[in-house]
Each structure stands twice: as C-alpha cells, then as structure tokens.
Amino acid sequence: MSAVPEIPGVRRERPSRFVPRFHYELLVCGLLGHELIGLDAESVRPRDDAVVREIVGTRWYRCLRCDSWLPVPDPPPPSRRVPPDRDEIELPLRGRPLRDKIVLRLIAINRAAHFAVLGLFGVVILVFSANRDQVRATVYRVLADLQGGLVEGSGHARHGLLHEVDQLFSLSSTKLHLFGAVILGYSLVEGVEAVGLWYQRRWAEYLTFIVTSSLLPLEVYELVNRLSPFKVLAFVINVAVVVYLLLAKRLFGVRGGVAGEHAIREKDMGWTALDRATPGPSPRPVTSG
C-alpha cells in the first residue's frame, strides 16, 4: 500500500486561528501570471527543491512571487539540462516591497489625473484671457437664449449664474494670466510626482509628501466653508497619502528611515526569505508488503 506523498506548500493541520490578510502577490499573479522556474529543464536536482520538485512522476513548480506550487503535466520541450542556479534567477518583488510598488503606482495614477485636469484647466484660462471679447459675446448670447430674454453683462447681477459670469469677465487679464500660470505650474509638479512615484524614486516620495501636506490646511478651509462629497473624498485620499508616505515609507527618519526600509526589504525578499517559507523535503512513497 502506497502512502500519500506530501504536496509541497500544503498544510495538513488547521491553523490555530484565522487571520485575514490581503496578499498582493496573489493579486499580481492573477493579473500577470505566476513566476515559474525550470519549465524548460530536462531534469531537476535535489538542490532545486526550493523552486521545483518531482513527486511520483509529477513535477511541481513553485511560484517565486506567491509561493503557490503548481503541477505542470505537459511542460514545453526541454532546452536545458537542469534548472538555472540561484545566481542566474532574478527574483520578483514580494511582501511589503511589492505592496509599496502597487500603492505608489496607484498614487502616481492619481497624480497623473491631477496633471491632466489641471493642465487642461490652466490652458483654458489662458485661452479665455486671450479671447475674452469674442467669448463674452457668445456666452451672453447663450444665456439670453436659455433665460428667454435679453441678458446684458452690466455687472449688477447679485446672485445665480449671471453673477458668476459677471465676476469671471470682470477679472483683469493680469489676474487671469497669473491664475493660469499658477495652475499650470502646479500641474507640472503633479506630473513630476507621477513619473517619480511610478518608478519608485525616493525624492518623489518626499516631494509628494511636502506638496500634499502643504495643501491640507487649504482643503480644511474649503471643507469648512463649503462642504461637498468630492472635497471630502479628495481630503481623505490626500490624508491617507501623507500618512502612508510618512509611516510606511519611513520619511524623515521615521521608524528607522531608509535603513529600516532596507531591513524590511531584506526580510521579505531574497533567497533567505524564500528558504524560510520553503516546505520540508517531500517524502518518497513507501510500499509495504
């Protein structure tokens, strides 16, 4: 009678307690696929058991990102004799470094959206300032059609849409140029943040923290004067970004600074981390008389 061989990575006992945890590795593997090594190897060696094993004629491959062990019944034709050695393998991100990459790229996408919207708004302001007379006639003609009567831009309207339009056209060209330049400058900063965060540059984390935190008092003032769901959502996102950068990315020496972040990377990545999560040797099937 043959004993059931142990499948690597499968625990037979139940955990003492259930602790839910979000696995970024499973998310990335679900989107990009698993990182398997040795699929093109003719045979495997005992020292390869951290990445690939043969159990009862079936070869099991370990994903170097999410630690899943997968049987591949029909591997591609072998192009090499054995799997690559450790120094030939480029390990994918996993653990907190992978989490940081995903979060920073989400922040980068948010900043890229700011760059696009603010940039467009700044261009519109400058174009409006350069063509104010032509735009004025068109706007008041549209308002007259909407209100069913004659609308004059006299500047005496005290409320409503006409009041807002009068205020807009009463601004001097100098102020409009200044507003447009400030908004375009801020959009450029957001674009620089987006590029730096996408490539996980440390200077971009500091720049994003400084710019975002400096605008929080202005956002609080806006919330106090005129509350809206969009402003609340933007404020919550910016506070979350500031807290994440300060604590998780350990800016300004917080929680050990750069040295603490490097220690975390060494703990969650590298062959030492993989060996720590590698299951023991799989027993060979035993046949009894």
Coordinates of N, CA and C in Angstrom, one line a residue, residues 78-258:
P78 N 12.3 20.4 -23.3 CA 13.4 20.9 -22.6 C 14.5 21.5 -23.5
S79 N 15.0 22.7 -23.1 CA 16.0 23.4 -23.8 C 17.3 23.5 -23.0
R80 N 17.3 23.0 -21.8 CA 18.5 23.0 -20.9 C 18.4 21.7 -20.1
R81 N 19.6 21.3 -19.6 CA 19.7 20.1 -18.8 C 19.0 20.2 -17.4
V82 N 19.3 21.3 -16.7 CA 18.8 21.4 -15.3 C 18.3 22.9 -15.2
P83 N 17.5 23.1 -14.1 CA 17.1 24.5 -13.9 C 18.3 25.4 -13.6
P84 N 18.1 26.7 -13.8 CA 19.2 27.7 -13.6 C 19.5 27.7 -12.1
D85 N 20.8 28.1 -11.8 CA 21.2 28.2 -10.4 C 20.7 29.5 -9.9
R86 N 20.8 29.7 -8.5 CA 20.2 30.8 -7.9 C 20.8 32.1 -8.4
D87 N 22.1 32.2 -8.6 CA 22.6 33.4 -9.1 C 22.2 33.8 -10.5
E88 N 21.5 32.9 -11.2 CA 21.0 33.2 -12.5 C 19.6 33.7 -12.5
I89 N 18.9 33.6 -11.4 CA 17.5 33.9 -11.3 C 17.2 35.3 -10.7
E90 N 16.5 36.0 -11.4 CA 16.1 37.4 -10.9 C 14.7 37.2 -10.2
L91 N 14.8 37.4 -8.9 CA 13.6 37.2 -8.1 C 12.6 38.3 -8.2
P92 N 11.3 38.0 -8.3 CA 10.3 39.1 -8.4 C 10.0 39.8 -7.1
L93 N 9.4 40.9 -7.1 CA 9.1 41.6 -5.8 C 8.0 40.8 -5.1
R94 N 8.0 40.8 -3.8 CA 7.0 40.1 -3.0 C 7.0 40.8 -1.6
G95 N 6.0 40.5 -0.8 CA 5.9 41.1 0.5 C 5.7 42.6 0.5
R96 N 6.2 43.3 1.5 CA 6.0 44.7 1.6 C 6.6 45.5 0.4
P97 N 7.8 45.1 -0.1 CA 8.2 45.9 -1.3 C 7.2 45.8 -2.5
L98 N 6.6 44.7 -2.7 CA 5.6 44.6 -3.7 C 4.4 45.5 -3.4
R99 N 3.9 45.5 -2.1 CA 2.8 46.3 -1.7 C 3.2 47.8 -1.9
D100 N 4.4 48.2 -1.6 CA 4.8 49.6 -1.8 C 4.8 50.0 -3.3
K101 N 5.2 49.1 -4.1 CA 5.2 49.4 -5.6 C 3.8 49.6 -6.1
I102 N 2.9 48.7 -5.6 CA 1.5 48.9 -6.1 C 0.9 50.2 -5.6
V103 N 1.1 50.5 -4.3 CA 0.5 51.7 -3.7 C 1.1 52.9 -4.3
L104 N 2.4 52.9 -4.5 CA 3.0 54.1 -5.1 C 2.5 54.3 -6.5
R105 N 2.3 53.2 -7.3 CA 1.8 53.4 -8.6 C 0.3 53.9 -8.7
L106 N -0.5 53.5 -7.7 CA -1.8 54.0 -7.6 C -1.8 55.5 -7.3
I107 N -0.9 55.9 -6.4 CA -0.8 57.4 -6.1 C -0.3 58.1 -7.4
A108 N 0.6 57.4 -8.1 CA 1.1 58.0 -9.4 C 0.0 58.2 -10.4
I109 N -0.9 57.3 -10.5 CA -2.0 57.4 -11.4 C -2.9 58.6 -10.9
N110 N -3.1 58.7 -9.6 CA -3.9 59.8 -9.1 C -3.3 61.1 -9.4
R111 N -1.9 61.2 -9.3 CA -1.2 62.5 -9.6 C -1.2 62.7 -11.1
A112 N -1.2 61.7 -11.9 CA -1.3 61.9 -13.4 C -2.6 62.4 -13.8
A113 N -3.7 62.0 -13.1 CA -5.0 62.5 -13.4 C -5.1 64.0 -13.0
H114 N -4.5 64.4 -11.9 CA -4.4 65.8 -11.5 C -3.7 66.6 -12.5
F115 N -2.5 66.0 -13.0 CA -1.7 66.7 -14.0 C -2.6 67.0 -15.3
A116 N -3.3 66.0 -15.7 CA -4.1 66.2 -17.0 C -5.2 67.2 -16.8
V117 N -6.0 67.1 -15.7 CA -7.1 68.0 -15.4 C -6.6 69.4 -15.2
L118 N -5.6 69.6 -14.3 CA -5.2 70.9 -14.0 C -4.5 71.6 -15.2
G119 N -3.7 70.8 -16.0 CA -3.1 71.3 -17.2 C -4.1 71.8 -18.2
L120 N -5.2 71.0 -18.4 CA -6.3 71.5 -19.3 C -7.0 72.7 -18.8
F121 N -7.2 72.8 -17.5 CA -7.8 74.0 -16.9 C -7.0 75.2 -17.0
G122 N -5.7 75.1 -16.8 CA -4.8 76.2 -17.0 C -4.7 76.7 -18.4
V123 N -4.7 75.8 -19.4 CA -4.7 76.2 -20.8 C -6.0 76.9 -21.1
V124 N -7.2 76.4 -20.6 CA -8.5 77.0 -20.9 C -8.5 78.5 -20.3
I125 N -7.9 78.7 -19.1 CA -7.9 80.0 -18.5 C -7.1 81.0 -19.4
L126 N -5.9 80.5 -19.9 CA -5.1 81.4 -20.7 C -5.7 81.7 -22.1
V127 N -6.4 80.7 -22.7 CA -7.1 80.9 -23.9 C -8.2 81.8 -23.7
F128 N -9.0 81.7 -22.6 CA -10.1 82.6 -22.3 C -9.6 84.0 -22.2
S129 N -8.5 84.2 -21.5 CA -7.9 85.6 -21.3 C -7.5 86.2 -22.6
A130 N -7.0 85.4 -23.5 CA -6.6 86.0 -24.8 C -7.7 86.2 -25.7
N131 N -8.9 85.6 -25.5 CA -10.0 85.8 -26.4 C -11.3 86.2 -25.7
R132 N -11.1 87.1 -24.7 CA -12.2 87.4 -23.8 C -13.4 88.1 -24.5
D133 N -13.1 89.0 -25.4 CA -14.1 89.8 -26.1 C -15.0 88.8 -26.9
Q134 N -14.4 88.0 -27.7 CA -15.1 87.0 -28.5 C -16.0 86.1 -27.7
V135 N -15.4 85.6 -26.6 CA -16.1 84.6 -25.7 C -17.2 85.3 -25.0
R136 N -17.0 86.6 -24.6 CA -18.1 87.3 -23.9 C -19.4 87.4 -24.7
A137 N -19.3 87.7 -25.9 CA -20.5 87.9 -26.7 C -21.2 86.5 -26.9
T138 N -20.4 85.5 -27.1 CA -21.0 84.1 -27.2 C -21.7 83.7 -26.0
V139 N -21.0 83.9 -24.8 CA -21.6 83.4 -23.5 C -22.9 84.2 -23.2
Y140 N -22.9 85.5 -23.4 CA -24.1 86.2 -23.1 C -25.3 85.9 -24.0
R141 N -24.9 85.6 -25.3 CA -26.0 85.2 -26.2 C -26.6 83.9 -25.8
V142 N -25.8 82.9 -25.4 CA -26.3 81.6 -24.9 C -27.1 81.8 -23.7
L143 N -26.7 82.7 -22.7 CA -27.5 82.9 -21.5 C -28.9 83.6 -21.9
A144 N -28.8 84.5 -22.9 CA -30.1 85.1 -23.3 C -31.0 84.0 -23.9
D145 N -30.5 83.1 -24.6 CA -31.4 82.1 -25.2 C -31.9 81.2 -24.1
L146 N -31.1 80.9 -23.1 CA -31.5 80.0 -22.0 C -32.6 80.7 -21.1
Q147 N -32.4 81.9 -20.9 CA -33.4 82.6 -20.0 C -34.5 83.3 -20.7
G148 N -34.5 83.2 -22.1 CA -35.7 83.6 -22.8 C -35.8 85.2 -22.9
G149 N -34.7 85.9 -22.7 CA -34.8 87.3 -22.7 C -33.4 87.9 -23.0
L150 N -33.3 89.2 -22.9 CA -32.1 89.9 -23.1 C -31.2 89.9 -21.9
V151 N -30.0 89.5 -22.0 CA -29.0 89.5 -20.9 C -27.9 90.4 -21.2
E152 N -27.6 91.4 -20.3 CA -26.6 92.3 -20.5 C -25.5 92.1 -19.5
G153 N -24.3 92.1 -19.9 CA -23.2 92.0 -18.9 C -22.9 93.3 -18.2
S154 N -23.8 93.8 -17.4 CA -23.7 95.1 -16.8 C -22.9 94.9 -15.5
G155 N -22.8 93.7 -14.9 CA -22.1 93.5 -13.7 C -22.9 93.8 -12.5
H156 N -24.3 94.0 -12.6 CA -25.1 94.3 -11.5 C -25.8 93.1 -10.9
A157 N -25.7 91.9 -11.6 CA -26.3 90.7 -11.0 C -25.7 90.3 -9.7
R158 N -26.6 90.0 -8.7 CA -26.1 89.7 -7.4 C -26.1 88.3 -7.0
H159 N -26.7 87.4 -7.8 CA -26.7 86.0 -7.5 C -27.0 85.2 -8.7
G160 N -26.8 83.9 -8.6 CA -27.1 83.0 -9.7 C -25.9 82.9 -10.7
L161 N -26.3 82.2 -11.9 CA -25.3 82.0 -12.9 C -24.7 83.3 -13.5
L162 N -25.6 84.3 -13.7 CA -25.2 85.5 -14.3 C -24.2 86.3 -13.4
H163 N -24.4 86.2 -12.1 CA -23.4 86.8 -11.2 C -22.0 86.2 -11.3
E164 N -22.0 84.8 -11.4 CA -20.7 84.2 -11.6 C -20.1 84.5 -12.9
V165 N -20.9 84.6 -14.0 CA -20.3 85.0 -15.3 C -19.8 86.5 -15.2
D166 N -20.5 87.4 -14.6 CA -20.1 88.8 -14.5 C -18.7 88.8 -13.7
Q167 N -18.6 88.0 -12.7 CA -17.4 88.1 -11.9 C -16.2 87.5 -12.7
L168 N -16.5 86.5 -13.5 CA -15.4 85.9 -14.4 C -14.9 87.0 -15.4
F169 N -15.9 87.7 -16.0 CA -15.5 88.6 -17.1 C -14.9 89.9 -16.5
S170 N -15.1 90.2 -15.2 CA -14.6 91.4 -14.5 C -13.2 91.2 -14.1
L171 N -12.6 90.0 -14.1 CA -11.2 89.8 -13.8 C -10.3 90.4 -14.8
S172 N -9.2 91.0 -14.4 CA -8.3 91.6 -15.3 C -7.5 90.5 -16.0
S173 N -6.9 90.8 -17.1 CA -6.1 89.9 -17.9 C -4.8 89.5 -17.1
T174 N -4.3 90.4 -16.3 CA -3.2 90.1 -15.4 C -3.5 89.0 -14.4
K175 N -4.6 89.1 -13.8 CA -5.0 88.1 -12.8 C -5.3 86.7 -13.5
L176 N -5.9 86.8 -14.6 CA -6.2 85.5 -15.3 C -4.9 84.8 -15.8
H177 N -3.9 85.7 -16.3 CA -2.6 85.1 -16.6 C -1.9 84.5 -15.4
L178 N -2.0 85.2 -14.3 CA -1.4 84.7 -13.0 C -2.0 83.4 -12.6
F179 N -3.4 83.3 -12.6 CA -4.1 82.1 -12.2 C -3.7 81.0 -13.2
G180 N -3.7 81.2 -14.5 CA -3.3 80.2 -15.4 C -1.9 79.7 -15.2
A181 N -1.0 80.6 -15.0 CA 0.4 80.2 -14.8 C 0.6 79.4 -13.5
V182 N -0.1 79.8 -12.4 CA 0.0 79.0 -11.2 C -0.6 77.6 -11.3
I183 N -1.7 77.5 -12.0 CA -2.3 76.2 -12.2 C -1.5 75.3 -13.1
L184 N -0.9 75.9 -14.1 CA 0.0 75.1 -15.0 C 1.2 74.7 -14.3
G185 N 1.8 75.6 -13.4 CA 2.9 75.2 -12.6 C 2.6 74.1 -11.7
Y186 N 1.5 74.1 -11.0 CA 1.1 73.1 -10.1 C 0.9 71.8 -10.8
S187 N 0.3 71.8 -12.0 CA 0.0 70.6 -12.8 C 1.4 70.0 -13.2
L188 N 2.4 70.8 -13.5 CA 3.7 70.3 -13.8 C 4.3 69.6 -12.6
V189 N 4.1 70.1 -11.4 CA 4.7 69.5 -10.2 C 4.0 68.1 -10.1
E190 N 2.6 68.1 -10.3 CA 1.9 66.8 -10.2 C 2.4 65.8 -11.2
G191 N 2.7 66.3 -12.4 CA 3.3 65.4 -13.4 C 4.6 64.8 -13.0
V192 N 5.5 65.6 -12.4 CA 6.8 65.2 -12.0 C 6.6 64.1 -10.8
E193 N 5.7 64.4 -9.9 CA 5.4 63.4 -8.9 C 5.0 62.1 -9.5
A194 N 4.1 62.2 -10.5 CA 3.6 60.9 -11.0 C 4.7 60.1 -11.6
V195 N 5.6 60.7 -12.4 CA 6.7 60.0 -13.0 C 7.6 59.4 -12.0
G196 N 8.0 60.2 -11.0 CA 8.9 59.7 -9.9 C 8.3 58.6 -9.1
L197 N 7.0 58.7 -8.7 CA 6.4 57.7 -7.9 C 6.2 56.4 -8.7
W198 N 5.9 56.5 -10.0 CA 5.8 55.3 -10.9 C 7.1 54.5 -10.9
Y199 N 8.2 55.2 -10.9 CA 9.5 54.5 -10.9 C 10.1 54.3 -9.5
Q200 N 9.3 54.6 -8.4 CA 9.6 54.4 -7.0 C 10.9 55.2 -6.6
R201 N 11.0 56.4 -7.0 CA 12.1 57.3 -6.6 C 11.9 57.9 -5.2
R202 N 12.9 57.8 -4.4 CA 12.8 58.4 -3.0 C 12.5 59.9 -3.0
W203 N 13.1 60.6 -3.9 CA 12.9 62.1 -4.0 C 11.4 62.4 -4.3
A204 N 10.8 61.5 -5.1 CA 9.4 61.8 -5.5 C 8.5 61.6 -4.2
E205 N 8.8 60.6 -3.4 CA 8.1 60.4 -2.1 C 8.1 61.7 -1.3
Y206 N 9.3 62.2 -1.1 CA 9.5 63.5 -0.3 C 8.7 64.6 -1.0
L207 N 8.8 64.8 -2.3 CA 8.1 65.8 -3.0 C 6.6 65.7 -2.8
T208 N 6.1 64.5 -3.0 CA 4.7 64.3 -2.8 C 4.2 64.6 -1.4
F209 N 5.0 64.2 -0.4 CA 4.6 64.4 1.0 C 4.6 65.9 1.2
I210 N 5.6 66.6 0.8 CA 5.7 68.1 1.1 C 4.5 68.8 0.4
V211 N 4.3 68.6 -0.9 CA 3.3 69.3 -1.6 C 1.9 69.0 -1.1
T212 N 1.6 67.7 -0.9 CA 0.3 67.3 -0.4 C 0.0 67.8 1.0
S213 N 0.9 67.7 1.9 CA 0.7 68.1 3.3 C 0.6 69.6 3.3
S214 N 1.3 70.4 2.5 CA 1.2 71.8 2.5 C -0.2 72.3 2.0
L215 N -0.9 71.5 1.3 CA -2.3 71.9 0.8 C -3.4 71.4 1.7
L216 N -3.1 70.6 2.7 CA -4.2 70.1 3.6 C -4.9 71.3 4.4
P217 N -4.1 72.3 4.9 CA -4.9 73.4 5.5 C -5.8 74.1 4.6
L218 N -5.5 74.3 3.3 CA -6.4 74.9 2.4 C -7.6 74.0 2.1
E219 N -7.4 72.7 2.1 CA -8.5 71.8 1.9 C -9.5 71.8 3.1
V220 N -8.9 71.9 4.3 CA -9.7 72.1 5.5 C -10.6 73.3 5.5
Y221 N -9.9 74.4 5.1 CA -10.7 75.7 4.9 C -11.8 75.6 3.9
E222 N -11.6 74.9 2.8 CA -12.6 74.7 1.8 C -13.8 73.9 2.4
L223 N -13.4 72.8 3.1 CA -14.5 72.0 3.7 C -15.3 72.7 4.7
V224 N -14.7 73.6 5.5 CA -15.4 74.4 6.5 C -16.4 75.4 5.8
N225 N -16.0 76.0 4.7 CA -16.8 77.0 4.1 C -17.8 76.4 3.1
R226 N -17.5 75.3 2.4 CA -18.5 74.7 1.5 C -18.2 73.2 1.4
L227 N -19.0 72.5 2.0 CA -18.9 71.0 2.1 C -19.4 70.4 0.9
S228 N -18.7 69.4 0.3 CA -19.2 68.6 -0.8 C -18.6 67.2 -0.8
P229 N -19.3 66.2 -1.3 CA -18.7 64.8 -1.3 C -17.4 64.7 -2.0
F230 N -17.2 65.5 -3.1 CA -15.9 65.4 -3.8 C -14.8 66.0 -3.0
K231 N -15.0 67.1 -2.3 CA -14.0 67.7 -1.4 C -13.6 66.7 -0.3
V232 N -14.6 66.1 0.3 CA -14.4 65.2 1.4 C -13.5 64.0 0.9
L233 N -13.9 63.4 -0.3 CA -13.1 62.3 -0.8 C -11.7 62.7 -1.1
A234 N -11.5 63.9 -1.7 CA -10.2 64.3 -2.0 C -9.3 64.5 -0.8
F235 N -10.0 65.1 0.3 CA -9.3 65.3 1.5 C -8.9 64.0 2.2
V236 N -9.8 63.0 2.2 CA -9.4 61.7 2.8 C -8.3 61.0 2.0
I237 N -8.3 61.1 0.7 CA -7.3 60.5 -0.1 C -5.9 61.1 0.2
N238 N -5.9 62.5 0.3 CA -4.6 63.2 0.5 C -4.1 62.9 1.9
V239 N -5.0 62.8 2.9 CA -4.5 62.5 4.2 C -4.0 61.0 4.3
A240 N -4.6 60.1 3.6 CA -4.1 58.7 3.5 C -2.7 58.7 2.8
V241 N -2.5 59.5 1.8 CA -1.3 59.5 1.1 C -0.2 60.0 2.0
V242 N -0.5 61.1 2.8 CA 0.5 61.7 3.7 C 0.9 60.7 4.8
V243 N -0.1 60.1 5.4 CA 0.2 59.1 6.4 C 0.9 57.9 5.9
Y244 N 0.6 57.4 4.7 CA 1.3 56.2 4.2 C 2.7 56.6 3.9
L245 N 3.0 57.7 3.3 CA 4.4 58.1 2.9 C 5.2 58.3 4.2
L246 N 4.6 58.9 5.2 CA 5.4 59.2 6.4 C 5.7 57.9 7.2
L247 N 4.7 57.0 7.4 CA 4.9 55.9 8.2 C 5.4 54.6 7.4
A248 N 4.7 54.3 6.4 CA 5.1 53.1 5.6 C 6.4 53.3 4.9
K249 N 6.6 54.5 4.3 CA 7.9 54.7 3.6 C 8.9 55.3 4.4
R250 N 8.6 55.6 5.7 CA 9.6 56.0 6.7 C 10.4 57.2 6.3
L251 N 9.7 58.3 5.9 CA 10.3 59.5 5.5 C 10.8 60.3 6.7
F252 N 11.9 61.1 6.5 CA 12.4 61.9 7.6 C 12.9 61.1 8.8
G253 N 13.4 59.9 8.5 CA 13.9 59.1 9.6 C 12.9 58.4 10.5
V254 N 11.6 58.5 10.2 CA 10.5 57.9 11.0 C 10.7 56.4 10.9
R255 N 10.5 55.7 12.0 CA 10.6 54.2 12.1 C 11.9 53.6 11.5
G256 N 13.0 54.3 11.7 CA 14.2 53.8 11.2 C 14.7 54.4 9.9
G257 N 13.8 55.1 9.2 CA 14.2 55.8 7.9 C 14.6 54.8 6.9
V258 N 15.6 55.2 6.0 CA 16.0 54.3 4.9 C 16.5 53.0 5.4

